[in-house]
Coordinates of C-alpha atoms and ligand atoms in Angstrom, one line a residue:
M22 CA -7.7 23.5 6.2
R23 CA -5.6 24.2 3.0
L24 CA -7.4 23.0 -0.1
L25 CA -6.6 22.9 -3.8
M26 CA -9.9 22.8 -5.8
K27 CA -9.9 22.0 -9.5
F28 CA -13.0 22.6 -11.6
G29 CA -13.2 20.8 -15.0
G30 CA -14.7 22.1 -18.2
T31 CA -18.1 20.6 -17.3
S32 CA -18.2 22.7 -14.1
V33 CA -17.7 26.0 -15.8
A34 CA -19.6 25.3 -19.0
D35 CA -21.9 28.4 -18.5
A36 CA -22.8 31.2 -16.0
S37 CA -25.1 29.1 -14.0
C38 CA -22.4 26.4 -13.5
I39 CA -19.9 29.1 -12.6
K40 CA -22.3 30.4 -9.9
K41 CA -22.4 26.9 -8.4
V42 CA -18.6 26.9 -8.4
V43 CA -18.5 30.3 -6.6
D44 CA -21.1 29.0 -4.0
I45 CA -18.7 26.2 -3.2
L46 CA -15.7 28.4 -2.9
E47 CA -17.6 31.0 -0.9
E48 CA -18.7 28.4 1.6
H49 CA -15.1 27.3 2.2
H50 CA -13.7 30.8 2.2
T51 CA -16.3 31.9 4.8
K52 CA -15.4 28.8 6.9
G53 CA -11.8 30.1 7.0
D54 CA -10.3 27.4 4.7
E55 CA -7.4 28.5 2.6
V56 CA -8.3 27.7 -1.0
A57 CA -6.4 27.9 -4.3
V58 CA -8.2 27.1 -7.6
V59 CA -7.2 25.4 -10.8
V60 CA -9.6 25.8 -13.7
S61 CA -10.1 24.2 -17.2
A62 CA -11.4 25.6 -20.4
Q63 CA -15.1 25.6 -20.9
R64 CA -16.4 22.1 -22.1
G65 CA -15.6 21.6 -25.8
V66 CA -13.4 24.7 -26.3
T67 CA -10.1 22.8 -26.3
D68 CA -11.5 20.4 -28.8
Q69 CA -12.4 23.4 -31.1
L70 CA -8.9 24.9 -30.8
I71 CA -7.2 21.5 -31.5
E72 CA -9.4 21.0 -34.5
I73 CA -8.6 24.3 -36.0
A74 CA -4.8 24.2 -35.3
T75 CA -4.6 20.8 -36.9
R76 CA -6.8 21.7 -40.0
L77 CA -5.4 25.2 -40.9
P78 CA -2.0 24.3 -42.3
N79 CA -3.8 22.3 -45.0
A80 CA -7.0 24.2 -45.3
K81 CA -8.1 25.5 -48.7
D82 CA -9.0 29.0 -47.2
D83 CA -9.0 30.7 -43.9
S84 CA -12.8 31.0 -43.7
A85 CA -13.0 28.9 -40.5
I86 CA -11.1 31.4 -38.4
A87 CA -13.8 34.2 -38.1
P88 CA -16.7 32.0 -37.2
L89 CA -14.7 30.3 -34.4
I90 CA -13.5 33.6 -33.0
Q91 CA -17.1 34.9 -33.1
S92 CA -18.5 31.8 -31.3
L93 CA -15.8 31.9 -28.7
S94 CA -16.5 35.6 -28.1
K95 CA -20.3 35.1 -27.8
R96 CA -20.0 32.1 -25.4
H97 CA -17.5 33.7 -23.1
M98 CA -19.1 37.1 -23.1
T99 CA -22.5 35.5 -22.3
T100 CA -20.9 33.6 -19.5
L101 CA -19.2 36.7 -18.2
E102 CA -22.4 38.8 -18.2
G103 CA -24.3 36.1 -16.3
A104 CA -21.5 35.3 -13.8
A105 CA -19.9 38.7 -13.1
P106 CA -22.2 41.5 -14.4
D107 CA -20.3 44.3 -12.6
H108 CA -17.0 43.3 -14.3
V109 CA -18.2 43.1 -17.9
A110 CA -16.3 46.2 -19.1
K111 CA -12.9 45.4 -17.8
V112 CA -12.8 41.6 -18.1
G113 CA -14.7 41.8 -21.4
A114 CA -11.9 44.1 -22.8
E115 CA -9.3 41.5 -21.6
I116 CA -11.3 38.7 -23.4
D117 CA -11.5 40.8 -26.6
E118 CA -7.7 41.4 -26.5
K119 CA -7.0 37.7 -26.2
L120 CA -9.3 36.8 -29.0
I121 CA -7.6 39.3 -31.3
K122 CA -4.3 37.8 -30.4
L123 CA -5.6 34.3 -31.1
Q124 CA -7.1 35.3 -34.4
N125 CA -3.8 36.9 -35.5
I126 CA -1.9 33.6 -34.6
L127 CA -4.4 31.6 -36.5
F128 CA -4.1 33.7 -39.7
A129 CA -0.4 33.4 -39.3
I130 CA -0.6 29.6 -39.1
Y131 CA -2.7 29.6 -42.3
T132 CA -0.4 31.9 -44.2
L133 CA 2.7 30.0 -43.2
R134 CA 0.9 26.7 -43.7
D135 CA 2.8 25.5 -40.7
C136 CA 1.7 24.8 -37.0
S137 CA 4.7 23.6 -35.1
P138 CA 4.1 21.7 -31.7
R139 CA 5.2 24.9 -30.0
S140 CA 2.6 27.1 -31.8
K141 CA -0.1 24.5 -31.3
D142 CA 0.5 24.4 -27.5
Y143 CA 0.1 28.2 -27.4
I144 CA -3.2 28.0 -29.4
I145 CA -4.8 25.3 -27.4
S146 CA -4.0 27.0 -24.1
F147 CA -6.4 29.8 -25.0
G148 CA -9.5 27.9 -23.7
E149 CA -8.1 28.3 -20.1
R150 CA -6.8 31.8 -20.9
L151 CA -10.4 32.9 -21.8
L152 CA -12.2 31.2 -19.0
A153 CA -10.0 31.8 -15.9
P154 CA -10.6 35.7 -15.8
I155 CA -14.3 35.0 -15.8
L156 CA -14.1 32.8 -12.7
G157 CA -11.8 35.5 -11.0
A158 CA -14.4 38.2 -11.8
A159 CA -17.3 36.0 -10.5
L160 CA -15.4 35.6 -7.2
R161 CA -14.9 39.4 -7.0
Q162 CA -18.6 39.8 -7.8
R163 CA -19.3 38.0 -4.4
G164 CA -16.8 40.1 -2.6
I165 CA -13.9 37.6 -2.6
A166 CA -10.4 38.9 -3.7
S167 CA -8.9 36.9 -6.5
T168 CA -5.7 37.1 -8.7
V169 CA -5.8 35.1 -11.9
M170 CA -2.6 33.7 -13.5
D171 CA -1.5 31.2 -16.0
G172 CA 0.3 27.8 -15.2
C173 CA 3.7 29.4 -15.8
E174 CA 3.1 32.4 -13.6
A175 CA 1.9 30.0 -10.8
G176 CA 5.3 28.3 -11.0
I177 CA 4.7 25.1 -13.0
L178 CA 8.0 24.2 -14.7
T179 CA 8.0 21.4 -17.2
T180 CA 10.0 19.3 -19.6
P181 CA 9.9 20.7 -23.3
Q182 CA 7.6 17.9 -24.7
H183 CA 4.9 19.9 -26.3
G184 CA 1.5 18.5 -26.0
E185 CA 2.5 16.2 -23.1
S186 CA 5.1 17.8 -20.9
T187 CA 5.9 16.6 -17.4
S188 CA 6.3 18.8 -14.4
L189 CA 9.8 19.2 -12.9
L190 CA 10.3 18.7 -9.2
R191 CA 11.5 22.2 -9.0
S192 CA 7.9 23.4 -9.6
D193 CA 7.2 22.6 -5.8
E194 CA 9.4 25.4 -4.6
K195 CA 8.2 28.0 -7.2
V196 CA 4.6 27.2 -6.7
Q197 CA 5.1 27.4 -2.9
K198 CA 6.7 30.9 -3.1
K199 CA 4.2 32.3 -5.4
I200 CA 0.8 30.9 -4.2
V201 CA 1.2 30.3 -0.4
P202 CA 1.6 34.0 0.5
M203 CA -1.7 34.7 -1.4
L204 CA -3.9 32.3 0.5
K205 CA -4.5 34.2 3.6
K206 CA -6.1 37.1 1.6
E207 CA -7.6 35.7 -1.5
I208 CA -8.5 32.8 -3.7
P209 CA -5.9 32.6 -6.5
V210 CA -7.2 31.3 -9.7
I211 CA -4.8 29.3 -11.9
M212 CA -5.3 28.3 -15.5
G213 CA -5.0 24.5 -15.8
F214 CA -3.4 22.4 -18.5
M215 CA -0.2 24.5 -19.0
G216 CA 3.2 25.3 -17.7
C217 CA 6.5 26.4 -19.2
T218 CA 10.0 25.2 -19.5
P219 CA 12.8 26.7 -17.3
E220 CA 13.5 29.0 -20.4
G221 CA 9.8 30.3 -20.3
I222 CA 8.4 28.5 -23.3
L223 CA 4.8 27.6 -22.9
T224 CA 4.0 23.9 -22.7
T225 CA 0.8 21.9 -22.2
L226 CA 0.4 18.8 -20.1
G227 CA -1.8 16.6 -22.3
R228 CA -5.6 16.1 -22.6
S229 CA -7.3 16.4 -19.2
G230 CA -4.1 18.2 -18.0
S231 CA -5.9 20.4 -15.5
D232 CA -6.1 17.3 -13.2
Y233 CA -2.3 17.1 -13.4
S234 CA -2.1 20.9 -12.8
A235 CA -4.3 20.4 -9.8
S236 CA -2.0 17.8 -8.3
I237 CA 1.2 19.8 -9.1
I238 CA -0.2 22.9 -7.4
G239 CA -1.7 20.9 -4.5
A240 CA 1.7 19.4 -3.9
G241 CA 3.5 22.8 -4.3
I242 CA 1.3 24.5 -1.6
D243 CA 1.3 21.3 0.7
A244 CA -2.5 21.2 0.6
D245 CA -4.2 19.1 3.2
E246 CA -6.5 17.9 0.4
I247 CA -6.9 18.1 -3.4
W248 CA -10.6 18.2 -4.5
I249 CA -11.4 17.4 -8.2
W250 CA -14.8 18.8 -9.1
T251 CA -16.6 17.3 -12.0
D252 CA -20.1 16.5 -13.3
V253 CA -20.4 13.0 -11.7
D254 CA -20.5 11.9 -8.1
G255 CA -17.0 10.4 -8.2
I256 CA -14.9 7.7 -9.9
M257 CA -17.2 4.9 -11.1
T258 CA -16.8 1.2 -11.7
C259 CA -16.8 1.9 -15.5
D260 CA -17.5 4.8 -17.8
P261 CA -21.2 5.6 -17.2
R262 CA -21.8 6.2 -20.8
V263 CA -20.8 2.6 -21.5
I264 CA -22.3 0.9 -18.4
N265 CA -25.6 2.6 -17.4
D266 CA -25.6 1.0 -13.9
A267 CA -21.9 1.8 -13.1
R268 CA -21.5 2.6 -9.4
V269 CA -19.5 5.4 -7.7
M270 CA -16.7 3.9 -5.6
P271 CA -16.2 5.5 -2.1
S272 CA -12.5 4.8 -1.9
L273 CA -9.6 3.9 -4.1
S274 CA -5.8 3.6 -3.6
Y275 CA -3.3 5.9 -5.5
L276 CA -2.2 2.8 -7.4
E277 CA -5.7 1.8 -8.5
V278 CA -6.4 5.3 -9.8
M279 CA -3.1 5.3 -11.8
E280 CA -4.0 1.9 -13.3
L281 CA -7.4 3.2 -14.2
S282 CA -6.2 6.4 -15.8
Y283 CA -3.1 5.0 -17.4
F284 CA -4.6 4.4 -20.8
G285 CA -5.9 7.9 -20.9
A286 CA -9.5 6.9 -20.2
K287 CA -11.5 9.9 -19.1
V288 CA -11.2 9.1 -15.5
M289 CA -8.3 11.5 -14.7
H290 CA -5.1 12.6 -16.4
P291 CA -2.6 9.6 -16.1
R292 CA 0.0 11.6 -14.2
S293 CA -2.3 13.4 -11.9
I294 CA -1.8 11.1 -9.0
E295 CA 2.0 11.3 -9.0
P296 CA 2.5 14.8 -7.3
A297 CA -0.3 14.1 -4.7
M298 CA 1.2 10.6 -4.0
R299 CA 4.7 12.0 -3.5
K300 CA 3.4 14.3 -0.8
N301 CA 0.8 11.8 0.5
I302 CA -2.1 14.3 0.0
L303 CA -5.6 12.9 0.1
V304 CA -7.5 13.5 -3.3
R305 CA -11.3 13.7 -3.5
V306 CA -13.4 13.5 -6.7
K307 CA -16.7 15.3 -6.2
N308 CA -19.7 16.5 -8.2
T309 CA -20.1 20.3 -8.6
F310 CA -23.9 19.8 -9.2
N311 CA -24.3 17.6 -6.2
P312 CA -21.8 18.8 -3.6
K313 CA -23.4 17.0 -0.6
H314 CA -22.3 13.6 -2.0
P315 CA -19.2 12.5 -0.3
G316 CA -17.6 11.5 -3.7
T317 CA -14.5 9.2 -4.0
V318 CA -11.6 9.5 -1.7
I319 CA -8.1 8.5 -3.0
V320 CA -5.4 7.6 -0.5
R321 CA -2.3 5.5 -0.3
N322 CA -3.9 2.3 0.8
G323 CA -7.6 2.8 -0.1
Q324 CA -10.4 1.0 1.7
K325 CA -9.8 -2.7 2.1
D326 CA -12.6 -4.8 0.8
N327 CA -12.8 -8.3 -0.4
R328 CA -13.1 -7.5 -4.1
V329 CA -10.5 -8.6 -6.4
V330 CA -11.7 -6.6 -9.3
K331 CA -12.9 -3.0 -8.5
A332 CA -13.3 -1.2 -11.9
L333 CA -12.8 -1.3 -15.6
T334 CA -11.7 1.3 -18.0
Y335 CA -12.4 1.2 -21.7
I336 CA -10.7 3.1 -24.5
D337 CA -13.1 2.9 -27.5
K338 CA -10.4 3.4 -30.2
V339 CA -6.7 2.6 -30.0
A340 CA -4.3 1.3 -32.6
A341 CA -2.6 -2.1 -32.7
I342 CA 0.8 -2.5 -34.5
N343 CA 2.2 -5.9 -35.3
I344 CA 5.9 -6.2 -36.0
N345 CA 6.8 -9.5 -37.7
G346 CA 10.0 -10.9 -38.8
A347 CA 12.0 -14.1 -38.1
Q348 CA 15.0 -12.0 -38.0
M349 CA 14.0 -11.1 -34.4
I350 CA 14.7 -14.7 -33.2
G351 CA 17.6 -14.8 -30.9
R352 CA 18.7 -11.2 -31.9
P353 CA 18.8 -9.3 -28.6
G354 CA 18.9 -5.8 -30.1
V355 CA 15.6 -5.9 -32.0
A356 CA 13.4 -4.9 -29.1
K357 CA 15.8 -2.1 -28.2
A358 CA 15.8 -0.9 -31.8
V359 CA 11.9 -1.0 -31.9
F360 CA 11.4 0.9 -28.6
S361 CA 14.1 3.4 -28.9
N362 CA 12.9 4.2 -32.4
L363 CA 9.4 4.9 -31.2
A364 CA 10.7 6.9 -28.2
D365 CA 12.8 9.1 -30.5
H366 CA 9.5 9.9 -32.3
D367 CA 7.7 10.6 -29.0
V368 CA 5.3 7.7 -29.6
N369 CA 3.8 6.4 -26.3
V370 CA 3.4 2.7 -26.1
M371 CA 0.3 1.7 -24.0
M372 CA 0.6 -2.0 -24.1
I373 CA 3.2 -4.6 -25.4
S374 CA 3.1 -8.3 -25.9
Q375 CA 5.8 -10.6 -27.5
G376 CA 5.0 -14.1 -28.6
S377 CA 7.2 -16.9 -27.2
S378 CA 8.5 -17.7 -30.6
E379 CA 10.0 -14.2 -30.6
A380 CA 8.9 -13.7 -34.3
N381 CA 6.3 -11.2 -33.4
I382 CA 5.9 -8.1 -31.2
S383 CA 2.5 -6.5 -30.8
L384 CA 2.0 -3.0 -29.5
I385 CA -0.9 -0.7 -28.7
V386 CA -0.6 3.0 -29.2
D387 CA -2.8 6.0 -29.1
E388 CA -4.5 6.3 -32.5
N389 CA -3.0 9.8 -32.8
H390 CA 0.4 8.2 -32.6
L391 CA -0.2 5.6 -35.2
Q392 CA 1.0 7.3 -38.3
T393 CA 4.2 8.4 -36.7
A394 CA 4.8 4.9 -35.3
V395 CA 4.3 3.3 -38.6
V396 CA 6.8 5.7 -40.3
A397 CA 9.4 5.2 -37.6
L398 CA 9.1 1.4 -37.7
G399 CA 9.2 1.5 -41.6
D400 CA 12.8 2.6 -41.1
L401 CA 13.6 -0.7 -39.3
V402 CA 12.1 -2.6 -42.2
K403 CA 14.4 -0.7 -44.6
Q404 CA 17.4 -1.5 -42.4
G405 CA 16.3 -5.2 -42.5
I406 CA 15.9 -5.4 -38.7
V407 CA 12.3 -6.5 -38.9
R408 CA 10.5 -8.0 -41.9
E409 CA 7.1 -6.4 -41.8
V410 CA 4.9 -4.0 -39.9
T411 CA 1.2 -4.0 -40.1
H412 CA -1.5 -2.1 -38.2
N413 CA -5.1 -2.2 -37.3
H414 CA -7.0 0.8 -36.0
D415 CA -10.4 -0.5 -35.3
V416 CA -9.6 -2.0 -31.8
S417 CA -10.6 -1.1 -28.2
A418 CA -8.6 -1.6 -25.1
V419 CA -10.1 -2.6 -21.7
A420 CA -8.3 -2.5 -18.4
V421 CA -9.5 -4.6 -15.4
V422 CA -8.2 -3.0 -12.2
G423 CA -8.1 -3.9 -8.5
A424 CA -5.3 -4.0 -6.0
G425 CA -6.7 -7.2 -4.6
M426 CA -5.9 -9.0 -7.9
A427 CA -2.3 -9.3 -6.8
G428 CA -3.0 -12.0 -4.3
A429 CA -5.9 -13.7 -6.0
P430 CA -4.9 -16.6 -8.3
G431 CA -7.5 -17.4 -10.9
T432 CA -8.7 -13.9 -11.8
S433 CA -7.4 -13.9 -15.2
G434 CA -9.0 -17.3 -15.8
R435 CA -12.3 -15.8 -14.6
I436 CA -12.0 -12.8 -16.9
F437 CA -11.2 -14.7 -20.0
T438 CA -13.6 -17.6 -19.4
A439 CA -16.4 -14.9 -19.1
L440 CA -15.4 -13.2 -22.3
G441 CA -15.1 -16.5 -24.1
N442 CA -18.5 -17.7 -22.9
A443 CA -19.9 -14.4 -24.3
G444 CA -18.2 -15.0 -27.7
V445 CA -15.8 -12.0 -27.3
N446 CA -12.5 -12.7 -29.1
V447 CA -9.5 -11.3 -27.3
M448 CA -6.7 -10.2 -29.6
M449 CA -4.0 -9.3 -27.2
I450 CA -3.4 -9.5 -23.4
S451 CA -1.1 -7.8 -21.0
Q452 CA -0.6 -7.8 -17.2
G453 CA 1.0 -4.8 -15.5
S454 CA 3.9 -5.7 -13.1
S455 CA 1.9 -4.2 -10.2
E456 CA -0.5 -7.1 -10.8
A457 CA -3.3 -4.6 -10.1
N458 CA -4.2 -4.4 -13.8
I459 CA -5.0 -6.9 -16.5
S460 CA -5.5 -5.3 -19.9
F461 CA -6.7 -6.8 -23.1
V462 CA -7.6 -5.6 -26.7
V463 CA -10.6 -6.7 -28.7
K464 CA -12.3 -5.6 -32.0
Q465 CA -13.8 -2.2 -31.6
D466 CA -17.3 -3.6 -32.1
D467 CA -16.8 -5.9 -29.1
G468 CA -15.4 -3.3 -26.7
A469 CA -18.5 -2.1 -24.9
R470 CA -19.9 -5.7 -24.7
A471 CA -16.7 -6.9 -23.1
C472 CA -17.1 -4.3 -20.4
R473 CA -20.7 -5.3 -19.9
V474 CA -19.8 -9.0 -19.5
L475 CA -17.0 -8.2 -16.9
H476 CA -19.1 -5.7 -15.0
D477 CA -21.7 -8.4 -14.5
E478 CA -19.2 -11.2 -13.9
F479 CA -17.6 -9.2 -11.0
H480 CA -20.9 -7.8 -9.7
L481 CA -19.5 -4.3 -10.0
S482 CA -22.9 -2.6 -9.8
E483 CA -23.5 -4.1 -6.3
E484 CA -22.4 -2.4 -3.1
S485 CA -20.8 -5.6 -1.9
D486 CA -19.4 -8.6 -3.6
G487 CA -21.0 -10.7 -0.9
Ligands
ADP1287 P1 -14.2 17.4 -16.4 O1 -14.7 18.5 -17.3 O2 -14.7 17.7 -14.9 O3 -12.7 17.2 -16.4 P2 -14.5 15.2 -18.0 O4 -15.6 15.2 -19.0 O5 -13.1 15.2 -18.4 O6 -14.8 16.2 -16.8 O7 -14.7 13.8 -17.2 C1 -16.0 13.5 -16.5 C2 -16.7 12.5 -17.4 O8 -15.9 11.3 -17.5 C3 -18.0 12.0 -16.7 O9 -19.0 12.9 -17.1 C4 -18.1 10.6 -17.2 O10 -19.0 10.6 -18.3 C5 -16.7 10.2 -17.7 N1 -16.2 9.0 -17.2 C6 -15.5 8.0 -17.9 N2 -15.1 7.1 -17.1 C7 -15.5 7.4 -15.8 C8 -15.3 6.7 -14.7 N3 -14.8 5.6 -14.5 N4 -15.8 7.4 -13.5 C9 -16.4 8.6 -13.7 N5 -16.6 9.2 -14.8 C10 -16.1 8.6 -15.9
LIG1288 N1 -8.9 21.9 -21.4 C1 -8.0 20.7 -21.4 C2 -8.6 19.6 -22.1 O1 -9.7 19.7 -22.6 C3 -7.5 20.3 -20.0 C4 -8.6 19.8 -19.2 O2 -9.8 20.1 -19.4 O3 -8.2 19.2 -18.1 O4 -8.0 18.5 -22.3
MG1289 MG1 -11.3 16.1 -17.5

C-alpha cells in the first residue's frame, strides 16, 4: 500500500513522541508499505515565531531575540539527543546553522523596523525547518533510510499569497517526479506548511497548513490513503476542550469535513480535503498515542446514518462587521464594491448576511483581518457608497454540520428553538448553499453554551440517534 502520513506538532512535541512516530513508520516500512511523511513544527513553535515576527518591527529593543533562539536550541537539541543519539553531531550542526540564520534575519527585521509578508513567511517556516531533520535522523537511527526536504523541494508550487497560499495543480506532476522514485528505498520526510511560487519564492499555506501539505503530497504521489496523525482518536462531534463528552466519529464525507473546517476551527486546514477529493483518496485521522484505535475515515460519501446533524464547530473569537447605509437600497453595485474592496485587501469573509431591506450587510471575518477590513471599508464611506461601518470583536461563530440536513426540513427550527429556550441570543445566521451547514454568531460569552445546548439537543454524545 502507498501511504502519505502526516504527523502534527502534538505528535513530535518531544523525543518520546518522536519515538512513537518512528514505531508507527517502522511497522509500515517492515510490512512493505511505501510511505512518505509530512511533518509539522513542534507544538507551540510556530506560535512563538509568529509572535516575534509580529512584535519586532515595533519593539523598543531587540532583547527578545536571544532568549527565543536559546529556547529553540535547547528544545530541539534535547529532542535530537533523545530521538537520534548517534546523529547528534551532524544534525546538531545543521540545527545550529539554521538558528544562526534565523537570528540574523530577526536582527535585520528589528533594525529595518519592517517585516514584509514575504519575510514573515520565511521566519515562520523555521519551526518545520528545525524539526524535520530530527525525524529524518530518528528514522536513520532505526536503520531506515530517509531524505529530508522542504515543501518547495518536494514540488509544492503555490500562488503568491503569503500566509495563505494555495497549491497549483502543477504541483501534482512535480511531487510525483520527485517523491515517487524515492519510495521503494526510503521514507522521505517533507516539511509541512510551506511551498514556493513558480519563481521559487517561499510561501506558507496558513495555520494548520501541514494538513494541506499532506493532501497535496498524497495527491501528487497517488497515495492509496492519507493518514493524519494527531493527539486525539479522530474527528469529534465538537472540540473536546469545549464539550467534554464529545464523541469520535467513525466516518465522515469530504463535504462534511470541509464544512467543519471551513471556519478555520482546529479540526483540519480548510483546504486540506480538496487535493484528496480530486483524486478520491481515502483520508484517515488517527491518534499517534493510541494507534490501535481505528480513527475517523473520510471518503466521498461517508457512512450513511439517520442523523441530520453530525457535528459542531466553534470559533471562540471572530469579528462582526456591520455596513449600514440607505444608499445601498436598489443600488446594484454596492455589494460588488464591498466584496471587491475586501478581496483587494486579502480579507477573507467567513459569513455574509444581508437584511431584506438592503440597508444593511453583516459580515464575519477572522479577527486578524478586522483592522484591514475596517480600513478598506472606510474608503467606501469616504466615497459615499455606504454610510457607516461598525464592528464588534467579542463574538463567537458556531457551525452545525451534517450532510443529512439537506433533505430534512425543520432542522433550523430545531436549532434556533433549542437556543432560544436556553436564552442564547443569535446575532446572525447563514446557511451554506450545500445545505450541509447552518452557521450562526453569538456573543462570545454565549459561544460554549450554544455548543452544549446543540450537542445535547441532537444527542451527539450517543452512538446512535435512535
Ligand atoms: P496537530 O498538532 O496534530 O495538528 P492540533 O492541535 O492542530 O493537532 O489539532 C488537534 C486538536 O484539535 C485536538 O487535540 C483537539 O483538542 C482539537 N480539536 C478541536 N476540534 C476538534 C474536533 N472536532 N475533533 C478533534 N479534535 C478537535
Ligand atoms: N506549524 C504550522 C502551524 O502551527 C503548521 C501546522 O502545524 O500544520 O500552523
Ligand atoms: Mg493541526
